[in-house]
Amino acid sequence: GATTTVCCGISCASVLRKSRTGAARFRAHAVRSVRSAIRAEADPSAPPLPGGSAPARAFIAAAQRKAGRDRCAGRMRSMSARESAKPIVIVGGGVTGGNAAATLRDEGFQGRVVLISGEPGIPFGRPPLSKTYLRSEEDLEGWYVRPGDWYEEHDVERLESSVETVDAATHNVLLDSGQEIEYRKVLIATGGRNRRLDVPGADLPGVHQLRTEAECDAIKHEAVANRRAVVVGMGFIGCEVAASLTQLGVRVTATFPGGAPLERVLGKEVGELIGAFHRANGVDLLAGSQITAFEGTERVEAAVTADGVRVPCDLAVVGIGIEPDVPTFTSTISLENGVLVDELCRASAPDVY
């Protein structure tokens, strides 16, 4: 029900409430998990608390051991010791990376924590980028993992940089700035990156992707009533963007290879229902079509399909899925459509999660 509501653009308020409720439940589960991990480390014979997950127990318990907590004296290591110690490095500044840093601090981890992200800004949830934020109905503050000043106050080092390589053999992370960081453990939380549409004209101004706040702001700037937009792909992002742009008064044409929106995910019957809602709200659906080029001189002016249909447009949004965003490993580690892990989220190399 939540998916259909979002994709058809009927009412997003209930969906956002459900999204926030789900995030709160996820957060509560993570807290229970790390508490189980700390409790298990203090007393291995103690049963785990309800809701504790094996991956969280493994990661946090190992981190606590490496942090050198002095339980006998009831003291943590000093700040100078923290500054000189090898950090836990979190690669990826999204919801997962932000929650990992927050949970480490919430549960008493006193070692260094370094959070590396190629995007500016603090970790936040992305759902409103295709919905309420795109329509200027809310800002992103309510979706921050933690407020902006929390990271400095809790000694979480934030680096705006991209990771060039991870050397699991030497426990080193190399940044695009040339800086090297030796880690005690590394958490790969990079998520995915948008698939690119490799056709002529895809780099023209006015052809947009949607994953970051900056990309959303660029679309918002162009989403003016009575302008024409082409949405390429009608998966979740495509459906949500088409609905939001339509609510902003933009005339939307959506192209996709299947017979109905979201058909591959939800099946033909539900896909046809979603398609009917979009058509009823003014979206022109070109089912079974594939974009082979964008045309324009200084910026995009039209999209061209494989069967020669030319669709005039003032902007285009490409949403054709994502692929794993995996850093380059310079030492042997098992990869298969991402980093292969066991039931405890451990990669094949030591101290890589």
mmCIF file of C-alpha atoms in Angstrom:
data_model
loop_
_atom_site.group_PDB
_atom_site.id
_atom_site.type_symbol
_atom_site.label_atom_id
_atom_site.label_comp_id
_atom_site.label_asym_id
_atom_site.label_seq_id
_atom_site.Cartn_x
_atom_site.Cartn_y
_atom_site.Cartn_z
ATOM 1 C CA GLY A 1 0.000 0.000 0.000
ATOM 2 C CA ALA A 2 2.795 2.431 0.871
ATOM 3 C CA THR A 3 4.580 1.794 -2.415
ATOM 4 C CA THR A 4 1.437 2.303 -4.481
ATOM 5 C CA THR A 5 0.623 5.546 -2.683
ATOM 6 C CA VAL A 6 4.084 6.958 -3.305
ATOM 7 C CA CYS A 7 4.307 5.884 -6.936
ATOM 8 C CA CYS A 8 0.882 7.178 -7.862
ATOM 9 C CA GLY A 9 1.347 10.503 -6.090
ATOM 10 C CA ILE A 10 -2.049 10.393 -4.363
ATOM 11 C CA SER A 11 -1.023 11.121 -0.789
ATOM 12 C CA CYS A 12 2.529 10.984 0.540
ATOM 13 C CA ALA A 13 1.846 12.000 4.144
ATOM 14 C CA SER A 14 0.928 8.511 5.326
ATOM 15 C CA VAL A 15 3.867 7.042 3.444
ATOM 16 C CA LEU A 16 6.311 9.429 5.094
ATOM 17 C CA ARG A 17 4.893 8.579 8.495
ATOM 18 C CA LYS A 18 5.394 4.891 7.723
ATOM 19 C CA SER A 19 8.913 5.584 6.452
ATOM 20 C CA ARG A 20 9.832 7.396 9.657
ATOM 21 C CA THR A 21 8.226 4.654 11.755
ATOM 22 C CA GLY A 22 10.241 2.058 9.877
ATOM 23 C CA ALA A 23 13.438 4.046 10.396
ATOM 24 C CA ALA A 24 12.684 4.358 14.115
ATOM 25 C CA ARG A 25 12.122 0.613 14.376
ATOM 26 C CA PHE A 26 15.380 -0.032 12.501
ATOM 27 C CA ARG A 27 17.205 2.315 14.861
ATOM 28 C CA ALA A 28 15.688 0.633 17.940
ATOM 29 C CA HIS A 29 16.697 -2.768 16.593
ATOM 30 C CA ALA A 30 20.271 -1.551 16.058
ATOM 31 C CA VAL A 31 20.458 -0.219 19.630
ATOM 32 C CA ARG A 32 19.179 -3.512 21.038
ATOM 33 C CA SER A 33 21.739 -5.331 18.901
ATOM 34 C CA VAL A 34 24.756 -3.398 20.125
ATOM 35 C CA ARG A 35 23.589 -3.573 23.716
ATOM 36 C CA SER A 36 23.456 -7.335 23.303
ATOM 37 C CA ALA A 37 26.993 -7.245 21.924
ATOM 38 C CA ILE A 38 28.371 -5.261 24.874
ATOM 39 C CA ARG A 39 26.473 -7.392 27.360
ATOM 40 C CA ALA A 40 27.798 -10.575 25.720
ATOM 41 C CA GLU A 41 31.360 -9.281 25.885
ATOM 42 C CA ALA A 42 31.041 -8.498 29.591
ATOM 43 C CA ASP A 43 29.378 -11.843 30.317
ATOM 44 C CA PRO A 44 29.695 -14.410 27.507
ATOM 45 C CA SER A 45 27.222 -16.723 29.261
ATOM 46 C CA ALA A 46 24.463 -14.092 29.218
ATOM 47 C CA PRO A 47 21.712 -14.629 26.617
ATOM 48 C CA PRO A 48 21.347 -11.897 23.987
ATOM 49 C CA LEU A 49 18.735 -9.231 24.526
ATOM 50 C CA PRO A 50 15.585 -9.528 22.375
ATOM 51 C CA GLY A 51 16.167 -8.159 18.890
ATOM 52 C CA GLY A 52 19.968 -8.403 18.918
ATOM 53 C CA SER A 53 21.366 -9.250 15.481
ATOM 54 C CA ALA A 54 24.454 -11.349 14.844
ATOM 55 C CA PRO A 55 26.139 -8.845 12.471
ATOM 56 C CA ALA A 56 25.798 -5.975 14.927
ATOM 57 C CA ARG A 57 27.009 -8.121 17.820
ATOM 58 C CA ALA A 58 30.069 -9.190 15.852
ATOM 59 C CA PHE A 59 31.031 -5.707 14.701
ATOM 60 C CA ILE A 60 30.455 -3.812 17.929
ATOM 61 C CA ALA A 61 31.920 -6.489 20.179
ATOM 62 C CA ALA A 62 35.078 -6.617 18.085
ATOM 63 C CA ALA A 63 35.271 -2.819 18.082
ATOM 64 C CA GLN A 64 34.916 -2.688 21.857
ATOM 65 C CA ARG A 65 37.704 -5.212 22.344
ATOM 66 C CA LYS A 66 40.035 -3.252 20.064
ATOM 67 C CA ALA A 67 39.141 0.009 21.791
ATOM 68 C CA GLY A 68 40.765 -1.237 24.997
ATOM 69 C CA ARG A 69 38.035 -0.427 27.498
ATOM 70 C CA ASP A 70 39.326 -0.672 31.070
ATOM 71 C CA ARG A 71 36.401 -2.317 32.828
ATOM 72 C CA CYS A 72 38.264 -3.023 36.051
ATOM 73 C CA ALA A 73 38.803 0.652 36.776
ATOM 74 C CA GLY A 74 35.609 1.713 35.047
ATOM 75 C CA ARG A 75 37.547 4.149 32.848
ATOM 76 C CA MET A 76 37.929 4.649 29.107
ATOM 77 C CA ARG A 77 41.112 5.519 27.330
ATOM 78 C CA SER A 78 42.141 9.161 27.420
ATOM 79 C CA MET A 79 41.545 11.590 24.576
ATOM 80 C CA SER A 80 45.235 11.595 23.658
ATOM 81 C CA ALA A 81 45.173 7.816 23.406
ATOM 82 C CA ARG A 82 42.062 8.028 21.251
ATOM 83 C CA GLU A 83 43.691 10.530 18.906
ATOM 84 C CA SER A 84 46.762 8.347 18.404
ATOM 85 C CA ALA A 85 44.930 5.037 17.998
ATOM 86 C CA LYS A 86 43.939 3.406 14.757
ATOM 87 C CA PRO A 87 40.334 4.336 14.015
ATOM 88 C CA ILE A 88 37.310 2.429 12.926
ATOM 89 C CA VAL A 89 36.825 3.759 9.404
ATOM 90 C CA ILE A 90 33.321 3.952 7.967
ATOM 91 C CA VAL A 91 33.334 4.336 4.197
ATOM 92 C CA GLY A 92 30.045 5.882 3.132
ATOM 93 C CA GLY A 93 28.112 8.813 4.572
ATOM 94 C CA GLY A 94 24.546 7.672 4.063
ATOM 95 C CA VAL A 95 22.027 6.383 6.581
ATOM 96 C CA THR A 96 24.006 3.200 7.231
ATOM 97 C CA GLY A 97 27.301 4.996 7.788
ATOM 98 C CA GLY A 98 25.715 7.673 9.952
ATOM 99 C CA ASN A 99 23.865 5.146 12.098
ATOM 100 C CA ALA A 100 27.011 3.071 12.479
ATOM 101 C CA ALA A 101 28.900 6.083 13.856
ATOM 102 C CA ALA A 102 26.006 7.109 16.086
ATOM 103 C CA THR A 103 25.533 3.614 17.501
ATOM 104 C CA LEU A 104 29.232 3.240 18.293
ATOM 105 C CA ARG A 105 29.110 6.423 20.375
ATOM 106 C CA ASP A 106 25.700 5.713 21.889
ATOM 107 C CA GLU A 107 26.903 2.359 23.153
ATOM 108 C CA GLY A 108 30.089 3.658 24.731
ATOM 109 C CA PHE A 109 32.771 3.062 22.110
ATOM 110 C CA GLN A 110 35.542 5.576 22.930
ATOM 111 C CA GLY A 111 38.043 4.911 20.157
ATOM 112 C CA ARG A 112 38.497 7.013 17.040
ATOM 113 C CA VAL A 113 35.711 6.933 14.468
ATOM 114 C CA VAL A 114 36.313 8.309 10.967
ATOM 115 C CA LEU A 115 33.325 8.744 8.642
ATOM 116 C CA ILE A 116 34.286 9.212 4.980
ATOM 117 C CA SER A 117 31.809 10.412 2.365
ATOM 118 C CA GLY A 118 32.180 11.736 -1.148
ATOM 119 C CA GLU A 119 29.056 13.863 -0.676
ATOM 120 C CA PRO A 120 28.992 17.156 1.205
ATOM 121 C CA GLY A 121 26.777 17.475 4.236
ATOM 122 C CA ILE A 122 25.820 15.118 7.026
ATOM 123 C CA PRO A 123 24.164 11.691 6.725
ATOM 124 C CA PHE A 124 20.434 11.800 6.009
ATOM 125 C CA GLY A 125 17.638 9.624 4.673
ATOM 126 C CA ARG A 126 17.049 9.949 0.920
ATOM 127 C CA PRO A 127 13.295 9.151 0.581
ATOM 128 C CA PRO A 128 12.113 12.808 0.424
ATOM 129 C CA LEU A 129 14.450 13.590 -2.494
ATOM 130 C CA SER A 130 11.939 12.124 -4.929
ATOM 131 C CA LYS A 131 8.889 13.280 -3.010
ATOM 132 C CA THR A 132 8.333 16.033 -0.423
ATOM 133 C CA TYR A 133 11.760 17.705 -0.719
ATOM 134 C CA LEU A 134 11.511 17.683 -4.507
ATOM 135 C CA ARG A 135 8.121 19.384 -4.195
ATOM 136 C CA SER A 136 9.471 21.894 -1.614
ATOM 137 C CA GLU A 137 7.030 20.643 1.015
ATOM 138 C CA GLU A 138 9.690 19.972 3.670
ATOM 139 C CA ASP A 139 13.402 20.360 4.250
ATOM 140 C CA LEU A 140 15.791 17.544 5.116
ATOM 141 C CA GLU A 141 16.344 18.385 8.786
ATOM 142 C CA GLY A 142 13.863 15.782 9.970
ATOM 143 C CA TRP A 143 15.743 13.134 7.995
ATOM 144 C CA TYR A 144 19.213 13.763 9.451
ATOM 145 C CA VAL A 145 20.664 10.750 11.247
ATOM 146 C CA ARG A 146 22.037 13.188 13.834
ATOM 147 C CA PRO A 147 22.142 17.028 13.891
ATOM 148 C CA GLY A 148 25.093 18.719 12.242
ATOM 149 C CA ASP A 149 26.896 19.638 15.469
ATOM 150 C CA TRP A 150 26.555 16.132 16.929
ATOM 151 C CA TYR A 151 29.554 14.748 15.020
ATOM 152 C CA GLU A 152 32.088 17.254 16.368
ATOM 153 C CA GLU A 153 30.607 17.080 19.857
ATOM 154 C CA HIS A 154 31.040 13.294 19.849
ATOM 155 C CA ASP A 155 34.471 13.267 18.207
ATOM 156 C CA VAL A 156 33.346 11.628 14.993
ATOM 157 C CA GLU A 157 35.797 12.747 12.331
ATOM 158 C CA ARG A 158 34.009 13.555 9.063
ATOM 159 C CA LEU A 159 36.053 13.607 5.873
ATOM 160 C CA GLU A 160 34.553 14.796 2.589
ATOM 161 C CA SER A 161 36.561 12.657 0.232
ATOM 162 C CA SER A 162 36.361 9.621 -2.016
ATOM 163 C CA VAL A 163 38.120 6.381 -1.197
ATOM 164 C CA GLU A 164 40.503 5.386 -3.969
ATOM 165 C CA THR A 165 41.568 2.011 -2.592
ATOM 166 C CA VAL A 166 41.230 -0.233 0.443
ATOM 167 C CA ASP A 167 44.273 -2.398 1.227
ATOM 168 C CA ALA A 168 42.998 -5.125 3.520
ATOM 169 C CA ALA A 169 46.471 -6.636 3.865
ATOM 170 C CA THR A 170 48.013 -3.496 5.378
ATOM 171 C CA HIS A 171 44.759 -2.141 6.882
ATOM 172 C CA ASN A 172 45.057 1.104 4.900
ATOM 173 C CA VAL A 173 42.496 3.290 3.162
ATOM 174 C CA LEU A 174 43.779 5.648 0.455
ATOM 175 C CA LEU A 175 41.742 8.799 -0.225
ATOM 176 C CA ASP A 176 41.582 10.721 -3.492
ATOM 177 C CA SER A 177 43.461 13.526 -1.724
ATOM 178 C CA GLY A 178 46.440 11.190 -1.295
ATOM 179 C CA GLN A 179 45.894 10.851 2.451
ATOM 180 C CA GLU A 180 46.279 7.355 3.891
ATOM 181 C CA ILE A 181 44.433 6.175 6.987
ATOM 182 C CA GLU A 182 45.445 3.020 8.817
ATOM 183 C CA TYR A 183 42.371 1.398 10.320
ATOM 184 C CA ARG A 184 41.682 -1.172 13.001
ATOM 185 C CA LYS A 185 38.432 -2.103 11.271
ATOM 186 C CA VAL A 186 36.666 -0.807 8.184
ATOM 187 C CA LEU A 187 32.959 -0.832 7.434
ATOM 188 C CA ILE A 188 32.026 -0.575 3.736
ATOM 189 C CA ALA A 189 28.729 1.320 3.720
ATOM 190 C CA THR A 190 28.868 2.887 0.265
ATOM 191 C CA GLY A 191 25.548 1.524 -0.957
ATOM 192 C CA GLY A 192 24.901 1.964 -4.663
ATOM 193 C CA ARG A 193 25.446 4.431 -7.469
ATOM 194 C CA ASN A 194 23.038 5.302 -10.241
ATOM 195 C CA ARG A 195 23.291 3.388 -13.482
ATOM 196 C CA ARG A 196 24.173 5.774 -16.285
ATOM 197 C CA LEU A 197 22.322 5.888 -19.578
ATOM 198 C CA ASP A 198 25.110 5.545 -22.116
ATOM 199 C CA VAL A 199 23.563 7.245 -25.148
ATOM 200 C CA PRO A 200 24.492 10.290 -27.236
ATOM 201 C CA GLY A 201 23.540 13.538 -25.512
ATOM 202 C CA ALA A 202 23.320 12.040 -22.034
ATOM 203 C CA ASP A 203 25.733 14.706 -20.761
ATOM 204 C CA LEU A 204 23.682 17.638 -22.084
ATOM 205 C CA PRO A 205 22.604 20.239 -19.506
ATOM 206 C CA GLY A 206 19.077 19.462 -18.390
ATOM 207 C CA VAL A 207 19.584 15.679 -18.281
ATOM 208 C CA HIS A 208 19.502 14.770 -14.601
ATOM 209 C CA GLN A 209 20.197 11.891 -12.261
ATOM 210 C CA LEU A 210 18.676 11.778 -8.766
ATOM 211 C CA ARG A 211 20.592 10.498 -5.776
ATOM 212 C CA THR A 212 22.078 13.490 -3.944
ATOM 213 C CA GLU A 213 20.660 16.662 -2.446
ATOM 214 C CA ALA A 214 22.492 18.725 -5.079
ATOM 215 C CA GLU A 215 20.979 16.670 -7.905
ATOM 216 C CA CYS A 216 17.520 17.122 -6.409
ATOM 217 C CA ASP A 217 18.056 20.878 -6.089
ATOM 218 C CA ALA A 218 19.001 21.020 -9.766
ATOM 219 C CA ILE A 219 15.756 19.279 -10.735
ATOM 220 C CA LYS A 220 13.721 21.532 -8.420
ATOM 221 C CA HIS A 221 15.223 24.589 -10.109
ATOM 222 C CA GLU A 222 13.970 23.401 -13.493
ATOM 223 C CA ALA A 223 10.618 21.939 -12.395
ATOM 224 C CA VAL A 224 8.463 24.899 -13.422
ATOM 225 C CA ALA A 225 4.778 24.558 -14.280
ATOM 226 C CA ASN A 226 3.988 23.908 -17.946
ATOM 227 C CA ARG A 227 7.526 22.842 -18.778
ATOM 228 C CA ARG A 228 7.981 19.428 -20.411
ATOM 229 C CA ALA A 229 9.924 16.613 -18.769
ATOM 230 C CA VAL A 230 10.922 13.126 -19.876
ATOM 231 C CA VAL A 231 11.347 10.548 -17.120
ATOM 232 C CA VAL A 232 13.452 7.592 -18.265
ATOM 233 C CA GLY A 233 12.592 4.443 -16.344
ATOM 234 C CA MET A 234 9.490 3.713 -14.283
ATOM 235 C CA GLY A 235 10.831 1.835 -11.307
ATOM 236 C CA PHE A 236 10.326 3.291 -7.844
ATOM 237 C CA ILE A 237 12.379 6.446 -8.453
ATOM 238 C CA GLY A 238 10.904 7.047 -11.892
ATOM 239 C CA CYS A 239 7.340 6.628 -10.623
ATOM 240 C CA GLU A 240 7.929 8.929 -7.657
ATOM 241 C CA VAL A 241 9.642 11.617 -9.745
ATOM 242 C CA ALA A 242 6.910 11.461 -12.400
ATOM 243 C CA ALA A 243 4.243 11.882 -9.718
ATOM 244 C CA SER A 244 6.066 14.757 -8.008
ATOM 245 C CA LEU A 245 6.783 16.642 -11.238
ATOM 246 C CA THR A 246 3.151 16.245 -12.289
ATOM 247 C CA GLN A 247 2.000 17.712 -8.969
ATOM 248 C CA LEU A 248 4.298 20.677 -9.654
ATOM 249 C CA GLY A 249 2.508 21.291 -12.946
ATOM 250 C CA VAL A 250 5.203 19.860 -15.203
ATOM 251 C CA ARG A 251 3.988 17.945 -18.261
ATOM 252 C CA VAL A 252 5.591 14.512 -17.929
ATOM 253 C CA THR A 253 6.267 11.824 -20.508
ATOM 254 C CA ALA A 254 7.643 8.593 -19.041
ATOM 255 C CA THR A 255 9.495 5.985 -21.083
ATOM 256 C CA PHE A 256 10.247 2.442 -19.944
ATOM 257 C CA PRO A 257 10.954 -0.922 -21.593
ATOM 258 C CA GLY A 258 8.231 -3.047 -19.983
ATOM 259 C CA GLY A 259 4.508 -3.202 -20.409
ATOM 260 C CA ALA A 260 3.642 -1.350 -17.184
ATOM 261 C CA PRO A 261 5.414 0.675 -14.464
ATOM 262 C CA LEU A 262 7.103 -1.503 -11.822
ATOM 263 C CA GLU A 263 5.970 -4.640 -13.644
ATOM 264 C CA ARG A 264 9.225 -6.488 -12.932
ATOM 265 C CA VAL A 265 8.933 -5.794 -9.198
ATOM 266 C CA LEU A 266 5.213 -5.899 -8.474
ATOM 267 C CA GLY A 267 3.801 -7.939 -11.351
ATOM 268 C CA LYS A 268 1.631 -7.125 -14.341
ATOM 269 C CA GLU A 269 -1.675 -6.534 -12.529
ATOM 270 C CA VAL A 270 -0.295 -4.086 -9.950
ATOM 271 C CA GLY A 271 1.884 -2.436 -12.600
ATOM 272 C CA GLU A 272 -1.140 -1.820 -14.804
ATOM 273 C CA LEU A 273 -3.008 -0.328 -11.846
ATOM 274 C CA ILE A 274 -0.115 2.049 -11.129
ATOM 275 C CA GLY A 275 0.054 2.948 -14.814
ATOM 276 C CA ALA A 276 -3.651 3.766 -14.813
ATOM 277 C CA PHE A 277 -3.196 6.122 -11.846
ATOM 278 C CA HIS A 278 -0.339 7.909 -13.602
ATOM 279 C CA ARG A 279 -2.349 8.323 -16.791
ATOM 280 C CA ALA A 280 -5.329 9.604 -14.811
ATOM 281 C CA ASN A 281 -3.050 12.262 -13.339
ATOM 282 C CA GLY A 282 -1.771 13.384 -16.733
ATOM 283 C CA VAL A 283 1.441 11.385 -17.242
ATOM 284 C CA ASP A 284 1.984 10.229 -20.829
ATOM 285 C CA LEU A 285 3.338 6.664 -20.609
ATOM 286 C CA LEU A 286 5.397 5.277 -23.494
ATOM 287 C CA ALA A 287 5.505 1.584 -22.603
ATOM 288 C CA GLY A 288 7.957 -0.709 -24.349
ATOM 289 C CA SER A 289 10.194 2.183 -25.385
ATOM 290 C CA GLN A 290 13.913 2.730 -25.023
ATOM 291 C CA ILE A 291 15.733 6.052 -25.189
ATOM 292 C CA THR A 292 18.619 5.913 -27.669
ATOM 293 C CA ALA A 293 19.651 9.588 -27.687
ATOM 294 C CA PHE A 294 19.051 13.051 -26.315
ATOM 295 C CA GLU A 295 19.095 15.963 -28.728
ATOM 296 C CA GLY A 296 19.891 19.605 -28.172
ATOM 297 C CA THR A 297 22.411 22.312 -28.887
ATOM 298 C CA GLU A 298 23.188 24.139 -25.647
ATOM 299 C CA ARG A 299 20.898 21.941 -23.506
ATOM 300 C CA VAL A 300 18.494 19.038 -23.901
ATOM 301 C CA GLU A 301 15.596 19.684 -26.272
ATOM 302 C CA ALA A 302 14.263 16.220 -27.011
ATOM 303 C CA ALA A 303 14.615 12.520 -26.253
ATOM 304 C CA VAL A 304 14.608 9.999 -29.093
ATOM 305 C CA THR A 305 13.333 6.419 -28.736
ATOM 306 C CA ALA A 306 14.596 3.317 -30.501
ATOM 307 C CA ASP A 307 11.580 3.323 -32.843
ATOM 308 C CA GLY A 308 12.273 6.907 -33.900
ATOM 309 C CA VAL A 309 9.779 8.776 -31.738
ATOM 310 C CA ARG A 310 11.073 12.239 -30.864
ATOM 311 C CA VAL A 311 9.766 13.514 -27.510
ATOM 312 C CA PRO A 312 10.332 17.277 -27.020
ATOM 313 C CA CYS A 313 11.383 18.189 -23.486
ATOM 314 C CA ASP A 314 12.878 20.960 -21.369
ATOM 315 C CA LEU A 315 14.459 18.546 -18.889
ATOM 316 C CA ALA A 316 14.923 14.825 -18.395
ATOM 317 C CA VAL A 317 15.371 12.656 -15.313
ATOM 318 C CA VAL A 318 17.039 9.271 -15.729
ATOM 319 C CA GLY A 319 16.115 6.620 -13.171
ATOM 320 C CA ILE A 320 17.181 3.222 -14.478
ATOM 321 C CA GLY A 321 18.335 1.624 -11.240
ATOM 322 C CA ILE A 322 21.541 1.400 -9.265
ATOM 323 C CA GLU A 323 24.610 -0.812 -9.091
ATOM 324 C CA PRO A 324 26.900 -1.594 -6.134
ATOM 325 C CA ASP A 325 29.321 1.224 -5.338
ATOM 326 C CA VAL A 326 32.311 -0.812 -4.197
ATOM 327 C CA PRO A 327 35.743 0.738 -3.542
ATOM 328 C CA THR A 328 38.778 -0.765 -5.230
ATOM 329 C CA PHE A 329 40.509 -3.392 -3.100
ATOM 330 C CA THR A 330 44.233 -3.753 -3.712
ATOM 331 C CA SER A 331 44.407 -7.059 -1.876
ATOM 332 C CA THR A 332 42.374 -10.203 -2.402
ATOM 333 C CA ILE A 333 38.792 -10.015 -1.213
ATOM 334 C CA SER A 334 35.742 -11.915 -2.437
ATOM 335 C CA LEU A 335 33.429 -9.848 -4.636
ATOM 336 C CA GLU A 336 30.223 -10.798 -6.390
ATOM 337 C CA ASN A 337 27.840 -7.962 -7.241
ATOM 338 C CA GLY A 338 29.287 -6.268 -4.147
ATOM 339 C CA VAL A 339 31.409 -7.459 -1.237
ATOM 340 C CA LEU A 340 30.662 -11.041 -0.251
ATOM 341 C CA VAL A 341 30.114 -11.446 3.500
ATOM 342 C CA ASP A 342 29.186 -14.206 5.911
ATOM 343 C CA GLU A 343 26.229 -14.286 8.296
ATOM 344 C CA LEU A 344 28.080 -11.831 10.574
ATOM 345 C CA CYS A 345 28.695 -9.326 7.742
ATOM 346 C CA ARG A 346 32.409 -10.181 7.707
ATOM 347 C CA ALA A 347 34.196 -10.031 4.373
ATOM 348 C CA SER A 348 36.781 -12.612 3.351
ATOM 349 C CA ALA A 349 39.610 -10.351 4.588
ATOM 350 C CA PRO A 350 40.165 -9.746 8.328
ATOM 351 C CA ASP A 351 38.622 -6.619 9.857
ATOM 352 C CA VAL A 352 36.595 -5.746 6.747
ATOM 353 C CA TYR A 353 32.827 -5.582 7.188
#
